[in-house]
Coordinates of C-alpha atoms in Angstrom, one line a residue:
X22 CA -18.8 10.4 -42.6
X23 CA -17.2 11.4 -45.9
X24 CA -19.4 10.6 -49.0
X25 CA -16.6 10.1 -51.5
X26 CA -17.2 7.4 -54.1
X27 CA -15.8 3.9 -54.2
X28 CA -13.8 2.1 -56.8
X29 CA -14.3 -1.6 -55.8
X30 CA -11.2 -3.0 -57.5
X31 CA -8.8 -0.5 -55.9
X32 CA -10.7 -0.9 -52.6
X33 CA -9.9 -4.6 -52.5
X34 CA -6.2 -3.7 -52.8
X35 CA -6.4 -1.0 -50.2
X36 CA -8.3 -3.2 -47.9
X37 CA -5.3 -5.4 -47.3
X38 CA -3.3 -2.5 -46.0
X39 CA -3.3 -0.5 -42.8
X40 CA -4.2 3.2 -42.4
X41 CA -1.6 5.6 -41.2
X42 CA -2.9 5.2 -37.6
X43 CA -2.5 1.5 -37.7
X44 CA -6.2 0.7 -37.8
X45 CA -8.4 -1.1 -40.2
X46 CA -11.9 0.3 -41.0
X47 CA -14.8 -2.0 -41.9
X48 CA -17.2 -1.3 -44.7
X49 CA -19.8 -4.0 -44.6
X50 CA -19.1 -6.9 -46.9
X51 CA -16.3 -5.1 -48.7
X52 CA -13.8 -5.4 -45.9
X53 CA -11.4 -2.8 -44.5
X54 CA -10.8 0.5 -46.2
X55 CA -8.1 3.1 -46.2
X56 CA -8.2 6.8 -45.2
X57 CA -9.5 9.3 -47.8
X58 CA -6.7 11.2 -49.5
X59 CA -8.9 14.3 -49.5
X60 CA -10.2 14.6 -46.0
X61 CA -8.2 11.8 -44.3
X62 CA -11.4 10.3 -42.9
X63 CA -11.8 6.5 -43.0
X64 CA -13.6 6.2 -46.3
X65 CA -13.2 4.3 -49.5
X66 CA -11.4 6.0 -52.4
X67 CA -9.3 5.2 -55.4
X68 CA -6.0 3.7 -54.5
X69 CA -4.2 5.8 -57.0
X70 CA -4.1 9.4 -55.8
X71 CA -3.7 10.5 -59.4
X72 CA -7.0 9.0 -60.3
X73 CA -8.8 10.4 -57.3
X74 CA -9.4 13.6 -59.3
X75 CA -12.0 11.7 -61.3
X76 CA -14.3 11.8 -58.3
X77 CA -16.1 15.0 -57.4
X78 CA -15.2 14.5 -53.7
X79 CA -11.5 15.1 -54.6
X80 CA -12.3 18.7 -55.5
X81 CA -14.7 19.9 -52.7
X82 CA -12.2 21.1 -50.2
X83 CA -9.9 22.5 -52.8
X84 CA -12.6 24.6 -54.5
X85 CA -13.9 25.9 -51.1
X86 CA -10.4 26.9 -50.0
X87 CA -9.7 28.7 -53.3
X88 CA -13.0 30.6 -53.1
X89 CA -12.1 31.7 -49.6
X90 CA -8.9 33.1 -50.9
X91 CA -10.4 34.8 -53.9
X92 CA -13.6 36.4 -52.6
X93 CA -15.8 37.6 -49.8
X94 CA -19.3 39.0 -49.3
X95 CA -18.0 42.5 -50.3
X96 CA -16.3 41.3 -53.5
X97 CA -19.3 39.4 -54.7
X98 CA -19.5 36.3 -57.0
X99 CA -16.2 34.8 -58.1
X100 CA -15.4 34.3 -61.8
X101 CA -15.2 30.6 -62.7
X102 CA -12.2 31.4 -64.9
X103 CA -10.4 33.0 -61.9
X104 CA -11.2 30.0 -59.8
X105 CA -9.8 27.6 -62.3
X106 CA -6.6 29.6 -62.7
X107 CA -6.2 29.7 -58.9
X108 CA -6.6 25.9 -58.6
X109 CA -4.0 25.3 -61.4
X110 CA -1.4 27.2 -59.3
X111 CA -1.6 24.4 -56.7
X112 CA 1.8 22.6 -56.8
X113 CA 0.4 19.6 -55.0
X114 CA -1.7 18.7 -58.1
X115 CA -0.3 16.5 -60.8
X116 CA -0.4 17.3 -64.5
X117 CA -3.3 15.0 -65.0
X118 CA -5.3 16.5 -62.1
X119 CA -4.7 20.0 -63.4
X120 CA -6.0 18.9 -66.8
X121 CA -9.2 17.9 -65.1
X122 CA -9.8 21.6 -64.1
X123 CA -12.1 22.6 -66.9
X124 CA -15.8 23.1 -67.8
X125 CA -15.9 19.7 -69.5
X126 CA -19.2 18.4 -68.3
X127 CA -17.7 14.9 -68.0
X128 CA -15.0 15.8 -65.5
X129 CA -15.1 15.2 -61.8
X130 CA -14.1 18.8 -61.3
X131 CA -17.1 20.2 -63.2
X132 CA -19.5 17.8 -61.5
X133 CA -18.3 19.0 -58.1
X134 CA -18.4 22.6 -59.2
X135 CA -22.0 22.2 -60.4
X136 CA -23.3 20.3 -57.3
X137 CA -21.5 22.6 -54.9
X138 CA -20.7 20.0 -52.3
X139 CA -24.4 19.1 -51.7
X140 CA -25.4 16.2 -49.5
X141 CA -28.3 14.0 -50.5
X142 CA -30.7 13.3 -47.6
X143 CA -33.1 11.3 -49.6
X144 CA -33.5 7.6 -48.9
X145 CA -34.8 5.1 -51.4
X146 CA -36.7 3.2 -48.7
X147 CA -38.5 6.3 -47.3
X148 CA -38.8 9.4 -49.5
X149 CA -37.3 11.3 -52.4
X150 CA -37.8 15.0 -52.9
X151 CA -35.8 17.9 -54.3
X152 CA -35.7 19.9 -51.0
X153 CA -33.9 16.9 -49.4
X154 CA -30.7 17.9 -50.9
X155 CA -28.5 20.2 -48.8
X156 CA -27.6 23.7 -49.9
X157 CA -24.0 22.6 -50.2
X158 CA -21.0 24.9 -49.8
X159 CA -21.4 27.1 -52.8
X160 CA -23.7 28.0 -55.7
X161 CA -22.5 27.8 -59.3
X162 CA -24.2 29.7 -62.1
X163 CA -23.4 28.0 -65.3
X164 CA -25.0 30.8 -67.3
X165 CA -22.4 33.4 -66.4
X166 CA -19.7 31.0 -65.0
X167 CA -19.6 32.5 -61.5
X168 CA -19.5 31.0 -58.0
X169 CA -21.0 32.2 -54.6
X170 CA -19.8 30.7 -51.4
X171 CA -22.7 30.3 -49.0
X172 CA -20.7 31.3 -45.9
X173 CA -20.6 34.8 -47.4
X174 CA -24.4 35.0 -46.9
X175 CA -27.6 33.1 -48.0
X176 CA -29.0 36.0 -50.0
X177 CA -28.0 36.4 -53.6
X178 CA -29.0 38.8 -56.3
X179 CA -31.9 36.5 -57.3
X180 CA -33.2 35.9 -53.8
X181 CA -36.9 36.7 -53.1
X182 CA -39.2 36.5 -50.1
X183 CA -40.9 33.1 -50.3
X184 CA -44.3 34.6 -49.3
X185 CA -44.6 38.1 -50.9
X186 CA -42.0 37.5 -53.6
X187 CA -40.4 40.9 -53.1
X188 CA -36.7 41.3 -53.8
X189 CA -35.1 43.4 -51.1
X190 CA -32.0 43.4 -48.9
X191 CA -32.0 41.8 -45.5
X192 CA -33.9 38.6 -46.2
X193 CA -33.6 35.9 -43.5
X194 CA -33.6 32.2 -44.1
X195 CA -35.7 29.7 -42.2
X196 CA -33.4 28.7 -39.3
X197 CA -34.8 25.2 -39.0
X198 CA -34.0 24.0 -42.5
X199 CA -31.4 26.6 -43.6
X200 CA -29.2 23.7 -44.9
X201 CA -31.9 22.7 -47.4
X202 CA -31.3 23.6 -51.1
X203 CA -34.9 25.0 -51.1
X204 CA -34.9 26.7 -47.7
X205 CA -37.2 29.7 -48.0
X206 CA -36.1 33.3 -47.2
X207 CA -38.4 36.0 -45.8
X208 CA -38.4 39.8 -45.7
X209 CA -40.2 40.0 -42.4
X210 CA -41.5 38.0 -39.4
X211 CA -45.1 38.6 -40.7
X212 CA -44.3 36.9 -44.1
X213 CA -42.6 34.0 -42.3
X214 CA -45.6 33.5 -40.0
X215 CA -48.0 33.7 -43.0
X216 CA -46.0 31.1 -44.8
X217 CA -45.7 28.7 -41.9
X218 CA -48.6 26.4 -42.8
X219 CA -47.4 25.8 -46.4
X220 CA -43.8 25.5 -45.4
X221 CA -44.0 23.4 -42.2
X222 CA -44.3 20.0 -43.8
X223 CA -41.2 20.3 -46.0
X224 CA -39.3 21.9 -43.1
X225 CA -40.1 19.1 -40.7
X226 CA -39.4 16.3 -43.2
X227 CA -36.0 17.8 -44.0
X228 CA -35.1 17.9 -40.3
X229 CA -36.1 14.3 -39.8
X230 CA -34.2 13.1 -42.9
X231 CA -31.0 15.1 -42.2
X232 CA -30.9 13.9 -38.6
X233 CA -31.7 10.3 -39.6
X234 CA -28.9 10.1 -42.1
X235 CA -26.5 11.5 -39.5
X236 CA -27.6 8.9 -37.1
X237 CA -27.4 6.1 -39.7
X238 CA -31.1 5.2 -39.6
X239 CA -32.6 2.6 -41.9
X240 CA -35.4 3.3 -44.4
X241 CA -37.8 1.6 -42.0
X242 CA -36.7 3.8 -39.1
X243 CA -37.1 6.9 -41.2
X244 CA -40.6 5.9 -42.3
X245 CA -41.6 5.4 -38.7
X246 CA -40.4 8.9 -37.8
X247 CA -42.2 10.4 -40.8
X248 CA -45.4 8.6 -39.9
X249 CA -45.2 9.8 -36.3
X250 CA -44.8 13.4 -37.4
X251 CA -47.8 13.2 -39.8
X252 CA -50.2 12.1 -37.0

């Protein structure tokens, strides 16, 4: 399910129309909704495609595609300036949408760049914690205005072993919670085993919350799973 934001006034207008496949998609009490202009999934979005750029979801796939064209694990971190220039070359973007490509902290583009396509696996009825945000698709460093796409590798220049704190090449990430924004990395199997007791709780909770959201669980169902795990 796409997590793009909803503009209720435009949603009401869109809800009276059919999607390209001739179907209507329900969205609880809000009625049918149209396909997303970004990923084409049945999600709610601004009716005006020009205004869609004000949502961070509009930029996720575009930023990811641009990064894949510009960089690689061998090239290293991509300059934010180079990324913005690349995006402005996109002929499918309108003048207004290209104006949104800036480091203005109020823009949908900047919000997307900063958050890196993260998914929030927290649930107000169950638990809230920093490690329950996903790693996302990339890491943006606002200090030097550079971007690193995670598919190039989980280890960055600042990565350290979560147990011994050594900085060295070849660190491996915990396979069970590798999608977590705080997934630990280790320099050896010994360090990972030594850290298992302190890491196991967060690791297990992340797996429960991630799977629960994907399955559409309620807060009560998530709490039940968390309680069963803690026994």
